[in-house]
Amino acid sequence: MGTRSWILIFAVLASACGGSDDDGGGTGGGNSAALSSACYAMCDQQEKGDNCIADYTKICKGGCDSVTPSFASKCPDVAKAYYDCNAGIDYQCTLALPSAKDPTACKAENDAMSACTK
């Protein structure tokens, strides 16, 4: 599950950009710039992983630009915790796709982010 985790994460994150915002209340309103910065830090950390390539970082950061505005309004605290945790772990890359060296790292944050995007 590790090597495909990045693809799954972006697929889930991209789906959060559309659809209904009817979450039963709450106005949201997190800081999109802060989330983008945290997401960029995660991308930079992934680039440092074993067998990872710098070209992927640009793609990762483009993904950040696409999804962080939605998370800023939908679940800013969950997204920030997710990005912060994933920016602090070690990665390895297979076929240029980063995955956590420890597949259990950031499990709670990953689960919360997955729930946020549904």
Short mmCIF file of C-alpha atoms in Angstrom, two decimals:
data_model
loop_
_atom_site.label_atom_id
_atom_site.label_comp_id
_atom_site.label_asym_id
_atom_site.label_seq_id
_atom_site.Cartn_x
_atom_site.Cartn_y
_atom_site.Cartn_z
CA MET A 1 0.00 0.00 0.00
CA GLY A 2 2.97 2.33 0.50
CA THR A 3 3.94 3.10 -3.10
CA ARG A 4 0.43 3.75 -4.22
CA SER A 5 -0.37 5.88 -1.19
CA TRP A 6 0.70 9.12 -2.89
CA ILE A 7 -1.48 8.46 -5.90
CA LEU A 8 -4.40 7.63 -3.64
CA ILE A 9 -3.83 10.71 -1.53
CA PHE A 10 -3.91 13.03 -4.54
CA ALA A 11 -6.94 11.23 -5.98
CA VAL A 12 -8.76 11.70 -2.70
CA LEU A 13 -7.55 15.26 -2.32
CA ALA A 14 -8.58 16.19 -5.85
CA SER A 15 -12.07 14.86 -5.23
CA ALA A 16 -12.39 17.24 -2.31
CA CYS A 17 -12.32 20.22 -4.65
CA GLY A 18 -15.81 19.59 -5.95
CA GLY A 19 -19.12 18.42 -4.65
CA SER A 20 -21.34 19.63 -1.88
CA ASP A 21 -20.14 21.67 1.05
CA ASP A 22 -23.19 20.76 3.11
CA ASP A 23 -21.41 19.53 6.19
CA GLY A 24 -24.22 20.26 8.59
CA GLY A 25 -22.98 23.64 9.70
CA GLY A 26 -19.80 25.50 10.47
CA THR A 27 -18.34 28.23 8.38
CA GLY A 28 -14.81 26.91 8.06
CA GLY A 29 -12.39 29.58 6.99
CA GLY A 30 -8.86 28.32 7.59
CA ASN A 31 -5.75 29.98 6.22
CA SER A 32 -5.15 28.72 2.68
CA ALA A 33 -1.64 30.20 2.54
CA ALA A 34 -0.64 28.41 5.75
CA LEU A 35 -1.98 25.13 4.40
CA SER A 36 -0.11 25.62 1.12
CA SER A 37 3.10 26.26 3.03
CA ALA A 38 2.59 23.11 5.12
CA CYS A 39 1.82 21.09 2.00
CA TYR A 40 4.94 22.44 0.27
CA ALA A 41 7.00 21.35 3.29
CA MET A 42 5.61 17.83 2.86
CA CYS A 43 6.62 17.90 -0.83
CA ASP A 44 10.12 19.10 0.06
CA GLN A 45 10.48 16.29 2.60
CA GLN A 46 9.38 13.71 0.05
CA GLU A 47 12.05 14.95 -2.37
CA LYS A 48 14.70 14.03 0.23
CA GLY A 49 13.58 10.39 0.23
CA ASP A 50 15.64 7.49 -1.07
CA ASN A 51 15.47 7.30 -4.89
CA CYS A 52 13.16 10.35 -5.11
CA ILE A 53 13.57 12.92 -7.88
CA ALA A 54 13.37 16.69 -7.71
CA ASP A 55 11.06 16.93 -10.73
CA TYR A 56 8.27 15.33 -8.73
CA THR A 57 8.33 18.15 -6.18
CA LYS A 58 6.97 20.61 -8.74
CA ILE A 59 4.05 18.25 -9.44
CA CYS A 60 3.44 17.78 -5.73
CA LYS A 61 3.38 21.52 -5.08
CA GLY A 62 0.99 22.00 -8.01
CA GLY A 63 -1.29 19.51 -6.29
CA CYS A 64 -1.01 21.56 -3.11
CA ASP A 65 -2.11 24.67 -4.99
CA SER A 66 -5.13 22.79 -6.30
CA VAL A 67 -6.43 21.33 -3.06
CA THR A 68 -5.46 23.58 -0.15
CA PRO A 69 -8.12 26.26 -0.81
CA SER A 70 -10.83 23.61 -0.46
CA PHE A 71 -9.31 22.24 2.73
CA ALA A 72 -8.97 25.75 4.17
CA SER A 73 -12.74 26.04 4.11
CA LYS A 74 -13.67 22.42 4.75
CA CYS A 75 -11.26 20.99 7.35
CA PRO A 76 -8.26 23.27 7.94
CA ASP A 77 -7.14 21.75 11.25
CA VAL A 78 -7.23 18.20 9.88
CA ALA A 79 -5.32 19.23 6.75
CA LYS A 80 -2.68 21.14 8.73
CA ALA A 81 -2.10 18.19 11.05
CA TYR A 82 -1.86 15.87 8.04
CA TYR A 83 0.68 18.03 6.21
CA ASP A 84 2.73 18.72 9.34
CA CYS A 85 2.95 15.05 10.24
CA ASN A 86 3.81 13.95 6.72
CA ALA A 87 6.46 16.68 6.47
CA GLY A 88 8.26 15.11 9.42
CA ILE A 89 8.65 11.50 8.26
CA ASP A 90 11.12 9.68 6.02
CA TYR A 91 10.22 8.65 2.49
CA GLN A 92 11.40 6.30 -0.21
CA CYS A 93 10.42 6.39 -3.85
CA THR A 94 9.49 3.63 -6.25
CA LEU A 95 9.04 4.67 -9.87
CA ALA A 96 9.39 8.28 -8.68
CA LEU A 97 6.38 7.99 -6.34
CA PRO A 98 7.09 8.72 -2.68
CA SER A 99 5.79 6.54 0.12
CA ALA A 100 6.47 6.57 3.83
CA LYS A 101 9.31 4.30 4.91
CA ASP A 102 7.16 3.43 7.90
CA PRO A 103 3.66 2.67 6.56
CA THR A 104 2.19 3.25 10.03
CA ALA A 105 3.60 6.78 10.28
CA CYS A 106 0.90 9.47 10.45
CA LYS A 107 -1.87 6.86 10.41
CA ALA A 108 -4.24 8.92 12.55
CA GLU A 109 -3.67 12.02 10.42
CA ASN A 110 -4.05 10.04 7.18
CA ASP A 111 -7.31 8.50 8.43
CA ALA A 112 -8.66 11.91 9.50
CA MET A 113 -7.75 13.41 6.11
CA SER A 114 -9.44 10.54 4.31
CA ALA A 115 -12.61 11.16 6.33
CA CYS A 116 -12.41 14.89 5.57
CA THR A 117 -12.42 14.29 1.84
CA LYS A 118 -15.58 12.18 1.79
#
